Amino acid sequence: MEPLYTPQGVEERWQRAWEAEGLFHADASSGRPSYVIAVPPPNVTGVLHMGHALNASIQDVLVRWHRMRGFNALWQPGYDHAGIATQAVVEKKLRAEGTSRLEIGREAFLDQVWAWLREYGGVIMGQFRSLGCSLDYARERFTMDDAYVRAVMRFFVHLYERGWIYRDNRIINWCTDCRTSISDLEVEYRDVDDALTYARYPLADGPGSVTIATVRPATILADVAVAVHPDDERYASVIGKEVVVPVVGRRVPVIADERVERDFGTGALKITPGHDPVDFEIGRDHGLAELTVIDLDGHMIGDIPAELLGLTEDEAAVAVVEWLREHDQLEKRESYRHAVGHCERSGTRIQPLVSLQWWCAMDELARPAIDVLETGRVTFHPSVHGRVALDWLKAIRPWNISRQLWWGHQLPIWYCPDGHVTCVETPPDACAECGSREIERDPDVLDTWFSSALWPFATLGWPDDTPELRAFYPGDVNVTGRGIIFLWENRMIMAGVELMGDIPFRDVVINSNVLDPIGRPMSKSLGNGVDPLDLIAAHGADATRYGLLKMSSTQDIKFTEGPIEEGRKLANKLWNASRLLLMSGGGEVAARPSSVEERWILARIDAARAGVETDLAAYDFAHAVDRLYHLTFDDFCDWYLESIKPRLGDADVKATAFAALERLLALLHPVLPHVTEEIWSNLPARETRLVVAPWPEPAPEYADDLAALDRAQTAARIYRRSGVRIKVAGDSLRIFEAVVRPSADGQGDVDAERARVGKEIERSERMLANEKFVANASPDVVEAERLKLAEHRSELDALGE
RNA sequence: GGGCGGUUAGCUCAGUUGGGAGAGCACCAGCUCGACAAGCUGGGGGUCACUGGUUCGAGCCCAGUACCGCCCACCA
């Protein structure tokens, strides 16, 4: 054993051994109680980033801990096909090759995607291995596996048959860059500086006009009404009359609707159901037409002046404003900053369009999920996220589930020439209604999150009744970032309760976002990302795990390398403490404490065990690892090992030391799996692996009188600070001399020490002399103060009068 | 517009029901003794964002202010 612990090599060796020996494998027929976590499936095209590393470290600690506690622990691995992201990657490659998906066609394109994935996809599982993750790698699943596709089809048909999935022309979020609709959750709002254009719409009959304000003048061409608030006296006289839409000259009604804000702009709102979500709602309620003047590419179309056809929206806006100016209908333009929806993936400004899409009504699915959260059957940690999840469920809206993409789960919907719809799991021969064989499948695919909702049970074989499903559902915990609570957590709960009749997990742990050292999100474009693989190469996987857990919090975390270096130091310290014991030869491993410091360390380890259990049960990883750090450094190394050094030749003392080390290694293993396994393998008479060794049982028998060590510690503190030796005897003296190794000479500064203790006594006396304190403070607080005073007085006594 | 979180040492952060301000890193000094390319020990360093309030006592509770951040949202 070298003095410096070098994780490189050691870690890979154990990663290979654990997996080769099948120690991560959960057997569906074991009969033991299960503990199940399904990994948030990373994008099949993705590579490990700090968020994954933190997320995985948390899950691995939980899984390893439960495995040691005797649970049949399954950490389910796998990948998500990530529809838009993956399709975009392959399309980019095609462009570079001078072709496009439209040119090569759907079938060839999908072949290309699969080929691309075979070559470049699916690298994260290897990176998880490098972090020491104990996933059951043999059970890897992919959302595009045949079996998983079958599950998705079953889910769709199930919802269709319940009448919750329907097709409708509604306003959607169209991304002109991704060329697909996206769900409301994939729209992010950004502040944009726009111009607010005030345009006069003349009354159709007689003099007068109504002025509206708009940020999108081009959509004037699709106006079908002007709306005002029913109680707005300024406009009372024009309600029911008609105005003339500029440029196109269409006569449209002035309607009254309470959704119009009197205080904004002029208080009159142009209504464009074809290109605005609010207007769409108002239009539906008033039975208005839904005109479209902007196509899927963002170009002007429809029943508009010929010179505008084919222009971009911005070009058309310029032309419309110019027309208004020429006709003296432009009242003013002013700058205006407001929030505008953008595609989360491409950053493109969302184009609201009316489009024929597939939708899923969510009310019936949400109802039981709301109950699950309200009754606490599923609990979020920290709990604030549960309240937010609940609020979202209570205000849930229909979900646009169809995407105009090729990569994904194609809808199990077939149309016949008569317009009948057939919805079945496997491709039919004929229309279910009229028997026509000229059926065509809907070209759209499903939102990626539609399949993700099934992850906790589709990975276990659902819809088949498999041994895995019976052994491992429901699962226990799900760990993820707060960004996908609505996209994923809520939908897994809804799908689990609907299809399985039970919740997919009891606890949802929301881990921090990892930011750069000055608090910005890590991103490729900023170039401020830290690569976890670099950290692993530099400090080891154990240190990286430790550091991430130490940083973890209920807040976002600003990444610093310090905690990872702390982890490296801990691994090195443990390594060297073990060297001290191992260098003096083998022997027995048996707890036979015969002295106070031996009972003390066993009691301290047991207290730490209890503390770590409490911390981990509360998903408080930072405190758990902090506790382990101080147990190792302060208690085990600085006090215990130092105190037994003079007696290391004693076989019982060493056997006890090995027993204590063994327990310490077990406690540390979930956090530092490699170094602990390595040391464990060097302990005398090893037959098993630490990864599957039992978690230490409570050891209350050692928590006896430990006062001798307390006295030795007090004596050491005083001696180290002032050079003064206070009177101690027996065990306390022996421990004091072993740990402190005082020099024989020197009397130290007794006066200074006495003055210091004197101040403490004065403070206690003053507090206890305060009648209000004694009268109002709780009795135990007063009693504690009296004890402190007594201790200080005896300390003063030990210093000699 | 609504909601949530944060502000504590030079840095990154802990501070459980109110009862002497803590850790790691960084800095300074001493030690080196049977493991520790280091380790151990000691030390300096804080107006706990600000203002009021409650209390014998407030980093913690209450009211408000400022700044930072996040989520949600149909004022065009």
Coordinates of C-alpha atoms in Angstrom, one line a residue, chain A residues 415-633:
Chain A
Y415 CA -57.6 7.0 -41.7
C416 CA -59.7 5.7 -44.5
P417 CA -60.8 7.7 -47.5
D418 CA -64.2 8.2 -45.9
G419 CA -62.6 9.9 -43.0
H420 CA -63.1 7.2 -40.5
V421 CA -60.5 6.8 -37.7
T422 CA -59.2 3.5 -36.6
C423 CA -57.1 3.4 -33.4
V424 CA -55.6 0.1 -32.6
E425 CA -52.2 -1.1 -31.1
T426 CA -51.0 -3.0 -34.1
P427 CA -51.3 -1.9 -37.8
P428 CA -54.8 -3.0 -39.0
D429 CA -55.7 -4.4 -42.5
A430 CA -58.8 -2.3 -42.9
C431 CA -60.8 0.5 -41.5
A432 CA -62.6 -0.6 -38.4
E433 CA -65.7 1.2 -39.4
C434 CA -66.2 0.7 -43.1
G435 CA -63.7 -2.1 -43.9
S436 CA -61.9 0.0 -46.5
R437 CA -58.4 -1.4 -47.1
E438 CA -57.2 2.0 -48.3
I439 CA -56.1 3.1 -44.9
E440 CA -53.2 5.5 -44.2
R441 CA -51.4 5.9 -40.9
D442 CA -51.3 9.3 -39.3
P443 CA -47.7 10.6 -40.0
D444 CA -47.3 12.3 -36.7
V445 CA -45.4 11.0 -33.7
L446 CA -46.0 11.4 -30.0
D447 CA -44.5 14.0 -27.7
T448 CA -41.4 12.4 -26.2
W449 CA -42.9 12.8 -22.7
F450 CA -45.9 10.7 -23.6
S451 CA -43.6 7.6 -23.5
S452 CA -41.5 8.9 -20.6
A453 CA -44.7 8.8 -18.4
L454 CA -44.5 5.0 -18.6
W455 CA -40.9 4.6 -17.6
P456 CA -41.4 3.2 -14.1
F457 CA -43.3 0.2 -15.4
A458 CA -42.7 -0.1 -19.2
T459 CA -39.1 -0.8 -18.3
L460 CA -40.3 -3.7 -16.2
G461 CA -42.2 -5.3 -19.1
W462 CA -45.7 -3.7 -18.9
P463 CA -48.2 -4.3 -20.5
D464 CA -47.2 -8.0 -20.0
D465 CA -47.6 -9.4 -16.5
T466 CA -43.9 -10.1 -15.8
P467 CA -42.0 -11.3 -12.7
E468 CA -40.2 -7.9 -12.8
L469 CA -43.4 -6.0 -12.7
R470 CA -44.6 -8.0 -9.7
A471 CA -41.3 -7.8 -7.9
F472 CA -40.4 -4.2 -8.6
Y473 CA -43.6 -2.1 -8.9
P474 CA -44.4 0.1 -7.3
G475 CA -40.9 1.6 -6.9
D476 CA -39.6 3.7 -4.1
V477 CA -37.9 6.9 -5.1
N478 CA -37.5 9.1 -8.1
V479 CA -34.7 11.6 -8.2
T480 CA -34.7 14.4 -10.7
G481 CA -34.3 18.2 -11.3
R482 CA -37.1 20.5 -10.7
G483 CA -37.3 21.5 -14.4
I484 CA -39.2 18.4 -15.3
I485 CA -41.6 18.1 -12.4
F486 CA -44.6 18.9 -14.6
L487 CA -43.2 17.2 -17.8
W488 CA -42.3 14.0 -16.1
E489 CA -43.0 13.5 -12.4
N490 CA -46.7 14.4 -12.6
R491 CA -47.2 12.4 -15.7
M492 CA -45.6 9.3 -14.3
I493 CA -47.9 9.6 -11.3
M494 CA -50.9 10.0 -13.6
A495 CA -49.9 7.2 -15.9
G496 CA -49.0 4.9 -13.0
V497 CA -52.2 5.3 -11.1
E498 CA -54.3 5.0 -14.4
L499 CA -52.6 2.0 -15.8
M500 CA -51.1 0.2 -12.8
G501 CA -53.6 1.3 -10.2
D502 CA -50.8 2.3 -8.0
I503 CA -48.2 5.1 -7.5
P504 CA -44.8 4.6 -9.3
F505 CA -42.8 5.8 -6.2
R506 CA -43.4 7.2 -2.7
D507 CA -40.7 9.9 -2.7
V508 CA -39.6 12.4 -5.2
V509 CA -36.2 13.9 -4.5
I510 CA -35.6 17.2 -6.3
N511 CA -31.9 17.7 -6.7
S512 CA -30.2 21.1 -7.2
N513 CA -29.3 22.7 -10.4
V514 CA -25.5 22.8 -10.7
L515 CA -24.4 26.3 -11.7
D516 CA -21.0 27.6 -12.5
P517 CA -18.9 29.3 -9.8
I518 CA -20.5 32.7 -10.3
G519 CA -24.0 31.4 -10.5
R520 CA -24.8 31.0 -14.2
P521 CA -26.2 27.8 -15.7
M522 CA -23.4 25.7 -17.2
S523 CA -23.8 25.7 -21.0
K524 CA -22.0 24.9 -24.1
S525 CA -22.4 28.4 -25.5
L526 CA -20.9 30.0 -22.4
G527 CA -18.2 27.4 -22.3
N528 CA -18.4 27.4 -18.5
G529 CA -19.2 23.8 -18.1
V530 CA -17.2 21.4 -15.9
D531 CA -16.9 17.9 -17.2
P532 CA -17.5 15.3 -14.5
L533 CA -15.2 12.9 -16.3
D534 CA -12.3 15.4 -15.9
L535 CA -13.1 15.5 -12.2
I536 CA -13.1 11.8 -12.0
A537 CA -9.8 11.6 -13.8
A538 CA -8.2 14.2 -11.5
H539 CA -9.6 13.3 -8.1
G540 CA -11.3 9.9 -8.5
A541 CA -15.0 9.0 -8.7
D542 CA -15.2 8.6 -4.9
A543 CA -14.0 12.2 -4.4
T544 CA -16.3 13.5 -7.1
R545 CA -19.3 11.8 -5.6
Y546 CA -18.4 13.0 -2.1
G547 CA -18.0 16.6 -3.3
L548 CA -21.2 16.6 -5.2
L549 CA -23.1 15.3 -2.2
K550 CA -21.4 17.7 0.1
M551 CA -22.5 20.6 -2.2
S552 CA -26.0 19.2 -2.6
S553 CA -28.7 21.3 -1.0
T554 CA -32.3 22.4 -1.4
Q555 CA -30.9 25.5 -3.3
D556 CA -29.2 25.7 -6.6
I557 CA -25.4 25.1 -6.1
K558 CA -22.5 27.2 -7.3
F559 CA -20.0 24.6 -8.3
T560 CA -16.6 24.8 -6.6
E561 CA -13.9 22.1 -6.6
G562 CA -13.2 22.5 -2.9
P563 CA -15.6 19.9 -1.7
I564 CA -14.3 17.4 -4.2
E565 CA -10.8 18.0 -2.9
E566 CA -12.2 17.4 0.5
G567 CA -13.5 14.1 -0.7
R568 CA -10.1 13.2 -2.1
K569 CA -8.5 14.0 1.3
L570 CA -11.1 11.8 3.0
A571 CA -10.3 8.9 0.8
N572 CA -6.6 9.4 1.3
K573 CA -7.0 9.7 5.1
L574 CA -9.0 6.5 5.2
W575 CA -6.4 4.8 3.1
N576 CA -3.6 5.8 5.4
A577 CA -5.5 5.0 8.6
S578 CA -5.9 1.5 7.2
R579 CA -2.3 1.4 6.3
L580 CA -1.4 2.1 9.9
L581 CA -3.4 -0.9 11.0
L582 CA -2.5 -3.2 8.1
M583 CA 1.3 -2.5 8.2
S584 CA 1.5 -4.1 11.6
G585 CA 0.2 -7.3 10.1
G586 CA -3.0 -9.2 9.9
G587 CA -4.9 -10.8 12.7
E588 CA -8.5 -11.1 13.8
V589 CA -11.4 -8.8 13.2
A590 CA -13.4 -8.8 16.4
A591 CA -14.7 -6.1 18.6
R592 CA -13.3 -6.8 22.0
P593 CA -13.0 -3.4 23.6
S594 CA -11.2 -3.4 26.9
S595 CA -10.5 0.3 27.3
V596 CA -12.6 3.4 27.4
E597 CA -11.3 4.8 24.1
E598 CA -12.2 1.6 22.3
R599 CA -15.7 1.6 23.7
W600 CA -15.8 5.3 22.8
I601 CA -15.0 4.9 19.1
L602 CA -17.5 2.0 18.8
A603 CA -20.1 4.2 20.4
R604 CA -19.1 7.2 18.2
I605 CA -19.4 5.0 15.0
D606 CA -22.7 3.8 16.2
A607 CA -23.9 7.3 16.8
A608 CA -22.7 8.3 13.3
R609 CA -24.6 5.3 11.9
A610 CA -27.8 6.5 13.5
G611 CA -27.1 10.0 12.3
V612 CA -26.3 9.0 8.7
E613 CA -29.5 6.9 8.7
T614 CA -31.5 9.9 9.8
D615 CA -29.9 12.1 7.2
L616 CA -30.3 9.7 4.3
A617 CA -33.9 9.0 5.3
A618 CA -34.5 12.7 5.0
Y619 CA -32.5 12.9 1.8
D620 CA -30.1 15.2 3.5
F621 CA -26.9 14.1 1.8
A622 CA -24.7 17.0 2.6
H623 CA -25.1 16.4 6.3
A624 CA -24.6 12.7 6.0
V625 CA -21.3 13.1 4.3
D626 CA -20.2 15.9 6.6
R627 CA -20.9 13.6 9.5
L628 CA -18.8 10.8 7.9
Y629 CA -16.0 13.2 7.3
H630 CA -15.7 14.3 10.9
L631 CA -16.2 10.8 12.2
T632 CA -13.3 9.6 10.1
F633 CA -10.9 12.6 10.7

